[in-house]
mmCIF file of C-alpha atoms in Angstrom:
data_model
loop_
_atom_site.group_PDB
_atom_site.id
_atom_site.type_symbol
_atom_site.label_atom_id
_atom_site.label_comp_id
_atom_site.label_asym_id
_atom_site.label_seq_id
_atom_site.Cartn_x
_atom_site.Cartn_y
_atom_site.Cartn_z
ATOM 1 C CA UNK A 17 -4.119 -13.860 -60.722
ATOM 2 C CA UNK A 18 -3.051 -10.583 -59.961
ATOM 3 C CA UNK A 19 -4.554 -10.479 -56.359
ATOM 4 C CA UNK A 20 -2.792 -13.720 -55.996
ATOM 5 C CA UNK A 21 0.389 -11.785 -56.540
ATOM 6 C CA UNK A 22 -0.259 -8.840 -54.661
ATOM 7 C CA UNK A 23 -1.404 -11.473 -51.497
ATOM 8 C CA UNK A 24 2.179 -13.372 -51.435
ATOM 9 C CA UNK A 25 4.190 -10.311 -52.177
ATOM 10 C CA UNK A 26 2.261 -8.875 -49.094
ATOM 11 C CA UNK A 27 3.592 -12.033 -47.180
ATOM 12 C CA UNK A 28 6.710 -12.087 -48.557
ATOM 13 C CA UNK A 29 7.684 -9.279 -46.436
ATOM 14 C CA UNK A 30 6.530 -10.677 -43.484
ATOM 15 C CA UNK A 31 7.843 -13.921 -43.552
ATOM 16 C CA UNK A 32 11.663 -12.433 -43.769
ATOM 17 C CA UNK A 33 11.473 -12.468 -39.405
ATOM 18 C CA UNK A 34 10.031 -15.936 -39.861
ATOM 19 C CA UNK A 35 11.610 -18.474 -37.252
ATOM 20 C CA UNK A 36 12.317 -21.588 -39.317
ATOM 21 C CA UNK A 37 9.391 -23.582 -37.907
ATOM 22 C CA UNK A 38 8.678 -26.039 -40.794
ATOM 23 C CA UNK A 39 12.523 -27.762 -39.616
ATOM 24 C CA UNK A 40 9.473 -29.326 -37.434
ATOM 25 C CA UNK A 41 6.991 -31.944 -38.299
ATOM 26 C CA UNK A 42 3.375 -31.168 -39.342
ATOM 27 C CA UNK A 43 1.341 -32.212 -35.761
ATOM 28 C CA UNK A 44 -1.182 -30.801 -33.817
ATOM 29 C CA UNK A 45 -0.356 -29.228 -30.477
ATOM 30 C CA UNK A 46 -2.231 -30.209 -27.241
ATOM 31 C CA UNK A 47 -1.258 -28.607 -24.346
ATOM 32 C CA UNK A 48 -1.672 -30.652 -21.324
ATOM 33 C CA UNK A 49 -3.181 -34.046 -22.839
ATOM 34 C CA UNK A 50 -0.766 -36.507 -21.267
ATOM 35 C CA UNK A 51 -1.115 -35.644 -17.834
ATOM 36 C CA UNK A 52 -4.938 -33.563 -17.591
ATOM 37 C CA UNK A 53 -7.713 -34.245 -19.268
ATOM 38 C CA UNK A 54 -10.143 -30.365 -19.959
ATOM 39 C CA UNK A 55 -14.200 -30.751 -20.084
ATOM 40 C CA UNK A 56 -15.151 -27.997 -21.459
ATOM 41 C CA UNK A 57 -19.476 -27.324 -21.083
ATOM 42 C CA UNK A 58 -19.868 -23.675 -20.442
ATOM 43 C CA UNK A 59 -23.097 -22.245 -19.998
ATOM 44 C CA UNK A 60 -21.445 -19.334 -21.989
ATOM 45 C CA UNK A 61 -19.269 -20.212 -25.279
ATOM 46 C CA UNK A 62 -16.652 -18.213 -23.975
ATOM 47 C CA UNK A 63 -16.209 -18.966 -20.169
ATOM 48 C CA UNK A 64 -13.742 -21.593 -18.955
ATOM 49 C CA UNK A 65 -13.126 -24.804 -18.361
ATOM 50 C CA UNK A 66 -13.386 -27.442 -15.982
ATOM 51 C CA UNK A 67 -10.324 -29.637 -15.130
ATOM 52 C CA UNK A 68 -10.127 -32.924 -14.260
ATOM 53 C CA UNK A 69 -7.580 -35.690 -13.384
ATOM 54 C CA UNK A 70 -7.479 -38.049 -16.444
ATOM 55 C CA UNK A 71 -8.564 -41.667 -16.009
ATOM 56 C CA UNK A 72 -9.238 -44.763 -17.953
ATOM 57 C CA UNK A 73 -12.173 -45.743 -15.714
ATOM 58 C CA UNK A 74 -14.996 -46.944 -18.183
ATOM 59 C CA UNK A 75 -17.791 -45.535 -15.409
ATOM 60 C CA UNK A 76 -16.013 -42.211 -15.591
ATOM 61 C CA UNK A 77 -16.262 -41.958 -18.991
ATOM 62 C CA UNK A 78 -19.833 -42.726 -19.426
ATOM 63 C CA UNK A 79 -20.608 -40.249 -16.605
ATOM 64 C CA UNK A 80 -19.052 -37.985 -18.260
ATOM 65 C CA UNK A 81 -21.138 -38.875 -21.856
ATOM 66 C CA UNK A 82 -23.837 -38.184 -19.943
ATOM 67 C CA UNK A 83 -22.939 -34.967 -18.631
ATOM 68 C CA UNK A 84 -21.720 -33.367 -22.367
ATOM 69 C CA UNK A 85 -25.048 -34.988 -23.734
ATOM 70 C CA UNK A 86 -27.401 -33.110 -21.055
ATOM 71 C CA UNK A 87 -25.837 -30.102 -21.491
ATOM 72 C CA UNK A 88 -25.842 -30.116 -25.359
ATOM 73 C CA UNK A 89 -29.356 -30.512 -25.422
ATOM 74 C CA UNK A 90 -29.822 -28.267 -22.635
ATOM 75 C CA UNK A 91 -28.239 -25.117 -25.127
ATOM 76 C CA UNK A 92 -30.274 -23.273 -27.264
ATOM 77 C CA UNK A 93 -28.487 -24.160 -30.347
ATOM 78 C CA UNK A 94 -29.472 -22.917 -33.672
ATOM 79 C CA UNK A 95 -28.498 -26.303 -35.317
ATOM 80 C CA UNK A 96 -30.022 -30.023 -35.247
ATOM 81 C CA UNK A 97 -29.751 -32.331 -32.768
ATOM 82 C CA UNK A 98 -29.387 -36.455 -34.225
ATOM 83 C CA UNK A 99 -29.542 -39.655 -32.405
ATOM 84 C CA UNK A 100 -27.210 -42.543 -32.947
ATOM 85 C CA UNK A 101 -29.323 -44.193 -34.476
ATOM 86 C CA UNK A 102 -30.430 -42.029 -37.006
ATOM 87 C CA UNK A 103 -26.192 -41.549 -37.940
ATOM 88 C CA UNK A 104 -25.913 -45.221 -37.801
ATOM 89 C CA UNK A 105 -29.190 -45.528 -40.733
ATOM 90 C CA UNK A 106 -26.728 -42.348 -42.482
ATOM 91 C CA UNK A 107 -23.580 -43.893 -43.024
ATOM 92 C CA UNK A 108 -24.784 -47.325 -43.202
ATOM 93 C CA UNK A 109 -23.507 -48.696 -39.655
ATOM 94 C CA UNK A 110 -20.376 -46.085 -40.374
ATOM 95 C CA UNK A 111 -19.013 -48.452 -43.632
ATOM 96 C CA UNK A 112 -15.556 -48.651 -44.637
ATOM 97 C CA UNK A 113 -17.041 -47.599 -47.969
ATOM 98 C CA UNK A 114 -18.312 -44.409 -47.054
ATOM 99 C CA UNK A 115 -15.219 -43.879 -44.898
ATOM 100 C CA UNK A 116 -13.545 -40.056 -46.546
ATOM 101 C CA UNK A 117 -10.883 -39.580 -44.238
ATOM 102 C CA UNK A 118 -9.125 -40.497 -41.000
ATOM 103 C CA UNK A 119 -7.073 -38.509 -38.481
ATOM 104 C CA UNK A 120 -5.942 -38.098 -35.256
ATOM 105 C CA UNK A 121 -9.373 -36.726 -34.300
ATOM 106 C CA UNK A 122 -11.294 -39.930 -35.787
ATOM 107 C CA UNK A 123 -12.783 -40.886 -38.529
ATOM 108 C CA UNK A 124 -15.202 -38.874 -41.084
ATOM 109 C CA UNK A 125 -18.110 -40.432 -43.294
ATOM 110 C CA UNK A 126 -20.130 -39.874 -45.638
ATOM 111 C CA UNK A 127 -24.076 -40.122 -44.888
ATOM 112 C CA UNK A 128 -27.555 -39.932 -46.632
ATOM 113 C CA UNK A 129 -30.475 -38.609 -44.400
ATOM 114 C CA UNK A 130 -34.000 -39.447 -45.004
ATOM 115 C CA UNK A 131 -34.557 -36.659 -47.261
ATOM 116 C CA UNK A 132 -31.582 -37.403 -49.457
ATOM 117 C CA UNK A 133 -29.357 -34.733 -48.071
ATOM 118 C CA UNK A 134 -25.672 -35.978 -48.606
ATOM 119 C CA UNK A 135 -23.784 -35.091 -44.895
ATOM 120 C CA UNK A 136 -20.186 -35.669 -43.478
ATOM 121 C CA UNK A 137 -19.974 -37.415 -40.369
ATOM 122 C CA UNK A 138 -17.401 -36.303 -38.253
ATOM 123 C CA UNK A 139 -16.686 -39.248 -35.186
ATOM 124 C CA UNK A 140 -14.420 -38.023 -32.881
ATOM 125 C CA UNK A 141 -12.301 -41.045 -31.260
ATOM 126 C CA UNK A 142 -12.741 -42.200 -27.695
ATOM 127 C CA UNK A 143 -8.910 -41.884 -27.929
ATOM 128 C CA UNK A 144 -8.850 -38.274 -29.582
ATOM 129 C CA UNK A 145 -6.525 -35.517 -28.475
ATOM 130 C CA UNK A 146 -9.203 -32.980 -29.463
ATOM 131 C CA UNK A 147 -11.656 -34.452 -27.372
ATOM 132 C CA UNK A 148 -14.642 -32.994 -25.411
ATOM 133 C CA UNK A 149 -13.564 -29.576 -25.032
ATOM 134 C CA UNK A 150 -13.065 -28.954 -28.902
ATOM 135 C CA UNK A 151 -16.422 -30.536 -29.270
ATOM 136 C CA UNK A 152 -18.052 -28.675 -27.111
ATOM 137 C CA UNK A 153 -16.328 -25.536 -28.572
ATOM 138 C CA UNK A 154 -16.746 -26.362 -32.239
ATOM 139 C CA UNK A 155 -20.898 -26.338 -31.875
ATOM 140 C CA UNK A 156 -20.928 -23.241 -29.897
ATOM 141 C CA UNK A 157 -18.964 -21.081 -32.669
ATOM 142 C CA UNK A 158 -19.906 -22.889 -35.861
ATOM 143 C CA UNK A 159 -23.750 -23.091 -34.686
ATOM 144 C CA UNK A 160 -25.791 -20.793 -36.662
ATOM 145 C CA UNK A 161 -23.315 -19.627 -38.718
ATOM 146 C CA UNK A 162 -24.571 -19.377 -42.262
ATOM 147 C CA UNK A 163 -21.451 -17.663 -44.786
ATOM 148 C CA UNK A 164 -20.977 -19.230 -48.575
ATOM 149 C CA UNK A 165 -17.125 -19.610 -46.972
ATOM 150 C CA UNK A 166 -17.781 -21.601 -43.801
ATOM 151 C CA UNK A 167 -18.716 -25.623 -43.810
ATOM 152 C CA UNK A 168 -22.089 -25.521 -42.366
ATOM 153 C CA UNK A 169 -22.932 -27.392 -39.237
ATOM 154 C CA UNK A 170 -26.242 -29.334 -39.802
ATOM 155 C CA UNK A 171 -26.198 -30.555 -36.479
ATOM 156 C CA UNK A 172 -24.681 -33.118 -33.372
ATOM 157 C CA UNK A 173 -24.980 -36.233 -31.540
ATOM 158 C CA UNK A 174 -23.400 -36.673 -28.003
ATOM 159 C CA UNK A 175 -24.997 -39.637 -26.503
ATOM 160 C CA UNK A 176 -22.935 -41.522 -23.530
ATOM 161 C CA UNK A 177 -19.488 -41.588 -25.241
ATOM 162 C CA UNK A 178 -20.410 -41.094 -28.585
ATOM 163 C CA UNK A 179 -19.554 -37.499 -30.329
ATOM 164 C CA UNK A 180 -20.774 -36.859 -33.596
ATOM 165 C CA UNK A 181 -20.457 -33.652 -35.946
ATOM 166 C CA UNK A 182 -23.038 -33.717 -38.815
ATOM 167 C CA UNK A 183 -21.462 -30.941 -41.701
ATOM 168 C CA UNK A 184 -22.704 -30.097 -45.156
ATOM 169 C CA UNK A 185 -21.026 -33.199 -47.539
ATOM 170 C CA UNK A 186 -18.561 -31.788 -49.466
ATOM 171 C CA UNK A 187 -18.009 -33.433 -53.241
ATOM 172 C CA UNK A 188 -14.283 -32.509 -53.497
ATOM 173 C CA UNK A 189 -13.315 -32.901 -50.185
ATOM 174 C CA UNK A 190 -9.997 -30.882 -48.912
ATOM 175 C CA UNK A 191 -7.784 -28.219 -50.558
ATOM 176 C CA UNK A 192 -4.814 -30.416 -49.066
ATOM 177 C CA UNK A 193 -6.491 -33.975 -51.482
ATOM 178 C CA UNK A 194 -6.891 -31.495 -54.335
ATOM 179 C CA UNK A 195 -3.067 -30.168 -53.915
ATOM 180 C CA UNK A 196 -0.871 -32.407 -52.058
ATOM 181 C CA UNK A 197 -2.133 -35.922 -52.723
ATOM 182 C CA UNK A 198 -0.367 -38.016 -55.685
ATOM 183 C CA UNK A 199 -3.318 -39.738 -57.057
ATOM 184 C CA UNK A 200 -4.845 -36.206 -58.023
ATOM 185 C CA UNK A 201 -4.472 -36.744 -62.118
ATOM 186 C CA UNK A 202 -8.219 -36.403 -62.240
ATOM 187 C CA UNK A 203 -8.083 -33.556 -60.383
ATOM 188 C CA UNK A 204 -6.695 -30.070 -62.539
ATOM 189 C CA UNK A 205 -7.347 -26.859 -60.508
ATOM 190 C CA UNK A 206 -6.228 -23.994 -63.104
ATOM 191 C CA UNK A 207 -5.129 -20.862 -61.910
ATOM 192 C CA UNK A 208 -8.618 -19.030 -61.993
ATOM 193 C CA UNK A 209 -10.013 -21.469 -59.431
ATOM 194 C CA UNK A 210 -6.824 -21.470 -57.280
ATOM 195 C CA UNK A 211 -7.504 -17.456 -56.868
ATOM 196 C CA UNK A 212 -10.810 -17.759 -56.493
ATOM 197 C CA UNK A 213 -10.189 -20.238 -53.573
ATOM 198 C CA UNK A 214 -7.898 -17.490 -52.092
ATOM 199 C CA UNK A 215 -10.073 -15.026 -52.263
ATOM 200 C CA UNK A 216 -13.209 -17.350 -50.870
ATOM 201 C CA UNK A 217 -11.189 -17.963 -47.639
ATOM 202 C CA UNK A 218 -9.843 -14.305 -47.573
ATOM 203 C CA UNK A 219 -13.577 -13.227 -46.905
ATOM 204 C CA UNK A 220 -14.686 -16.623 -44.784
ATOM 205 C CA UNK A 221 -11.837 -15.236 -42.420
ATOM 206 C CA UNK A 222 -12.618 -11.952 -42.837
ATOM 207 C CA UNK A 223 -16.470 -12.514 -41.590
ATOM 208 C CA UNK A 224 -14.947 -14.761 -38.818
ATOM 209 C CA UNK A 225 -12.922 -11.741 -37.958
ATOM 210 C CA UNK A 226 -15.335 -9.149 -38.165
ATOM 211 C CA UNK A 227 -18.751 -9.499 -39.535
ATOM 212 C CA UNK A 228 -20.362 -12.582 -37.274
ATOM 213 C CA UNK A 229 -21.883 -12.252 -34.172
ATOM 214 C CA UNK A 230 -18.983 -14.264 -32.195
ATOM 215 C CA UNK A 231 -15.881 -12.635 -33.834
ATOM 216 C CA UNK A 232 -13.490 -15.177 -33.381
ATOM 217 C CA UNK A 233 -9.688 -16.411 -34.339
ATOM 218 C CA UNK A 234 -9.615 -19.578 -36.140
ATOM 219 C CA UNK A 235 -6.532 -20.816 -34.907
ATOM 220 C CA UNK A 236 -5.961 -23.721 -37.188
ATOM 221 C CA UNK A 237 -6.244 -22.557 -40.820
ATOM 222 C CA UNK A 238 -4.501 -25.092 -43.059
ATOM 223 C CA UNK A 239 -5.424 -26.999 -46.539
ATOM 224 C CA UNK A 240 -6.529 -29.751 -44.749
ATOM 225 C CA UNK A 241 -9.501 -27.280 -43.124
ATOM 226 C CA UNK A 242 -10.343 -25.716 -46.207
ATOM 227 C CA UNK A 243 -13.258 -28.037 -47.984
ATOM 228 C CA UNK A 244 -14.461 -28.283 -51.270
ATOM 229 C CA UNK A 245 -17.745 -28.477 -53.118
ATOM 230 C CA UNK A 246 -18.494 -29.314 -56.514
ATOM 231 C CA UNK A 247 -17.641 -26.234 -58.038
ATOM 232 C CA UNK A 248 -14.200 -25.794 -55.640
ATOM 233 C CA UNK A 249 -16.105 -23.461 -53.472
ATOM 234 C CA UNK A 250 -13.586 -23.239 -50.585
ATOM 235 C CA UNK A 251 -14.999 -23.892 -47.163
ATOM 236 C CA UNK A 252 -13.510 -23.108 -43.901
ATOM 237 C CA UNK A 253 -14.055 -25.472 -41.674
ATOM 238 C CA UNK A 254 -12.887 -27.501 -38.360
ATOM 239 C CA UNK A 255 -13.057 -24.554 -35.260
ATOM 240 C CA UNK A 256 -12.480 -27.019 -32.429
ATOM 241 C CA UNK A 257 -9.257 -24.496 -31.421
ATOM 242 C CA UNK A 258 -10.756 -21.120 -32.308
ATOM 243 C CA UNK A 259 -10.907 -18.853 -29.832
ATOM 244 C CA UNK A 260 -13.590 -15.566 -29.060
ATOM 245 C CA UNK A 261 -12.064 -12.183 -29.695
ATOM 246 C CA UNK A 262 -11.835 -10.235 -26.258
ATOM 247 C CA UNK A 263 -12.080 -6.718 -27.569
ATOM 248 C CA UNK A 264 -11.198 -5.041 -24.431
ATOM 249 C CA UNK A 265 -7.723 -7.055 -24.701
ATOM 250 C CA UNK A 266 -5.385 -5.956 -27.673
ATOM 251 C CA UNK A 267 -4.847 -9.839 -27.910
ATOM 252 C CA UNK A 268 -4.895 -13.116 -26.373
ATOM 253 C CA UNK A 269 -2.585 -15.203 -24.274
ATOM 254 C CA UNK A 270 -3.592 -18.533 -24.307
ATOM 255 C CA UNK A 271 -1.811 -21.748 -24.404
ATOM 256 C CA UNK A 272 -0.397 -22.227 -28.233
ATOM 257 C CA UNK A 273 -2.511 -24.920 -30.158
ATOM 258 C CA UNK A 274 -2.844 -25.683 -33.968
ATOM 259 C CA UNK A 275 -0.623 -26.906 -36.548
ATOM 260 C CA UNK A 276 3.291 -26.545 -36.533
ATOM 261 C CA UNK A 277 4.530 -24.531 -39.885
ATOM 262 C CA UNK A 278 0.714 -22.837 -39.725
ATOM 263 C CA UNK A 279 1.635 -20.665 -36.745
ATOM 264 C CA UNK A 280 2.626 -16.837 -36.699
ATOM 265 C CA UNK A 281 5.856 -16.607 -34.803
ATOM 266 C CA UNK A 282 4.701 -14.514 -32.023
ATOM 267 C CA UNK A 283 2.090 -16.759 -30.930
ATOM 268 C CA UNK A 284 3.840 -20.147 -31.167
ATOM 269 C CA UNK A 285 6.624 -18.830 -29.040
ATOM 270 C CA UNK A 286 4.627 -16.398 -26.411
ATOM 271 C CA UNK A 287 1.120 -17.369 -27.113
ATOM 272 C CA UNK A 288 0.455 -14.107 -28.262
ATOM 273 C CA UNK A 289 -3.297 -14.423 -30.029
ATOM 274 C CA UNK A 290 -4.893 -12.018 -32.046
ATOM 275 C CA UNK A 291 -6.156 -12.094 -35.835
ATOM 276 C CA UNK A 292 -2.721 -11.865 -37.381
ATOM 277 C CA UNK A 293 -1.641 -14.892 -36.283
ATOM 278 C CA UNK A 294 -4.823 -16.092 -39.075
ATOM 279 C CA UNK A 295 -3.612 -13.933 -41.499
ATOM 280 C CA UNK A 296 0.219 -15.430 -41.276
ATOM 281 C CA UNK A 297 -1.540 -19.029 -41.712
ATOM 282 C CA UNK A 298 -3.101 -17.790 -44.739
ATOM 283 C CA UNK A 299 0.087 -16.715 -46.176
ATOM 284 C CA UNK A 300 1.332 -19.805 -45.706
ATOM 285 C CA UNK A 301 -1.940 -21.206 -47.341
ATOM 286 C CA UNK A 302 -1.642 -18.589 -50.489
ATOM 287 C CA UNK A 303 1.752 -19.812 -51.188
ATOM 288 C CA UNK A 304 0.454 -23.781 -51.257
ATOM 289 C CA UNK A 305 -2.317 -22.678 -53.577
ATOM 290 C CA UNK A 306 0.279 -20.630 -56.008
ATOM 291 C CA UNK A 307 2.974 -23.160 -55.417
ATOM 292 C CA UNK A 308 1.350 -26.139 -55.467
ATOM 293 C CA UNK A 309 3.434 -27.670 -52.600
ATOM 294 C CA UNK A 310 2.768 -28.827 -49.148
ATOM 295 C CA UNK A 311 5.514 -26.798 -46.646
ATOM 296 C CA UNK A 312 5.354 -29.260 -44.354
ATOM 297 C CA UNK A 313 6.302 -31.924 -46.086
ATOM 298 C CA UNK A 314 9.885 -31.662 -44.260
ATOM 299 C CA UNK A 315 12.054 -34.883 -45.233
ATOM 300 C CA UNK A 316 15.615 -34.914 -43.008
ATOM 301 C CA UNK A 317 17.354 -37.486 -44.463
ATOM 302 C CA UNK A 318 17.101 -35.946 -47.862
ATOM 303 C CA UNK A 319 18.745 -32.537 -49.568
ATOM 304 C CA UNK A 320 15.021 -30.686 -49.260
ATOM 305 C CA UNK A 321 14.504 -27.047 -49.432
ATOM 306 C CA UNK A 322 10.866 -25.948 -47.851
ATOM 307 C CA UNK A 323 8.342 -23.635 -49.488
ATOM 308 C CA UNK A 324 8.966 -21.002 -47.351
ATOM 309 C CA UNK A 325 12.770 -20.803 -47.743
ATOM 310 C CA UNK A 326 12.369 -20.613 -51.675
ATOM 311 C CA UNK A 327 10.127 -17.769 -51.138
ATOM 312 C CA UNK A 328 13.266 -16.335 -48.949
ATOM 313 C CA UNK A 329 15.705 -17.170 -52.236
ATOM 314 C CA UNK A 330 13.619 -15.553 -54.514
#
């Protein structure tokens, strides 16, 4: 409890220049989607991009299947490589019944391989904003990673235009259905567990940060991203948006992307990237935990003060 304290008192003081960004509603940014569509299959994780005039054309988009499929298995990746088929056998021809969760992404299922281990099937949409280039990016920084704080990535499936994510199932799904949702009466988190869930994503983003291999900036870090197992084990997970450190830079300027009311000031307004702009999610993360409320949950029409302005008050 007491680190708990000493972590929003910490952010308390930095969230006095806060711009009041949770006036806007909880969505994910994605620069460029209406009129451009990115393909992103480096032959290093953390070269560029290829651009490419968006289309409808059905031919185009197998081609281009084809071409994210060849070059997936063409990586040395330290993870598994499934076939449709065998995610079809997991999730039972993708069931409504195993169905966990839905968003603008896709869809996300539970599975049963061969052996009996329990996965989550992430499908990402034909339709999906996050598309190839987060796909792409989310096996080459979550591949190999092993950390009792980050989801761990059994393995993919790209196959014409399907694009699969096979993770470790988790058997309390998100911090955000443990917190935020209202049919949660058979779900009490007491205050130990809510610190020790701070502290477990603390050091996932500190190894992120500094300890792995690919130090990188997460970008999106939010309830929803945080996963739970079966003894509230917090997971970080989803790094279609992170980004590689560039240690010769002092930061980053990239396009802004991740989730409104999430985002350090500096970066959602100048794109100005570097670990901090983590930390300040985490803040905002700390103070769901403690507070038990969602700060996005911004209703207009309604006398509503947000989380972060009653931190302000008090």
């Amino acid at each position: 409890m007491v680190i708990s304290i000493l972590l929003i008192c910490c952010y308390i003081c930095y969230i006095t220049r806060v711009i009041d960004f949770h006036r806007f509603q909880a969505s994910s940014v994605d620069p460029g989607a209406k009129s451009w569509k990115k393909c992103n299959i480096p032959s290093h994780w953390s070269g560029g991009c290829s651009i490419v005039p968006h289309t409808r054309d059905n031919r185009y988009c197998m081609e281009e299947g084809l071409y994210i499929e060849s070059n997936v298995r063409g990586l040395d990746l330290k993870t598994g490589v499934f076939t449709y088929k065998q995610i079809k056998a997991a999730t039972d021809n993708f069931a409504e019944s195993n169905k966990l969760g839905e968003g603008g992404f896709g869809s996300v299922y539970k599975g049963s391989l061969l052996d009996g281990t329990l996965i989550a099937v992430k499908q990402l949409s034909s339709k999906s904003k996050q598309g190839n280039r987060e796909f792409v990016n989310e096996i080459g920084m979550i591949t190999g990673i092993q950390h009792p704080n980050v989801v761990r990535l059994h393995g993919c499936c790209a196959e014409h235009n399907h694009l699969l994510l096979v993770y470790e199932y988790m058997e309390n799904n998100s911090l955000a259905h443990a917190l935020f949702d209202q049919d949660k009466s058979k779900m009490k988190i007491d205050w130990p567990t809510r610190q020790r869930i701070c502290v477990g994503v603390a050091r996932g983003l500190a190894f992120l940060h500094e300890e792995t291999t690919l130090e990188m900036v997460h970008r999106d870090i939010k309830a929803a991203n945080i996963l739970l197992d079966t003894d509230f084990t917090p997971k970080i997970s989803d790094f279609g948006l992170a980004k590689l450190n560039e240690k010769e830079n002092t930061h980053i300027s990239t396009r802004v992307a991740g989730t409104l009311g999430y985002m350090a000031p500096e970066y959602a307004l100048w794109g100005y990237l570097t670990y901090k702009a983590d930390v300040y999610s985490f803040g905002v993360l700390a103070l769901e935990i403690v507070a038990g409320k969602n700060n996005m949950k911004y209703q207009p029409n309604e006398d509503y003060v947000s989380l972060l302005d009653l931190v302000k008050i008090f």
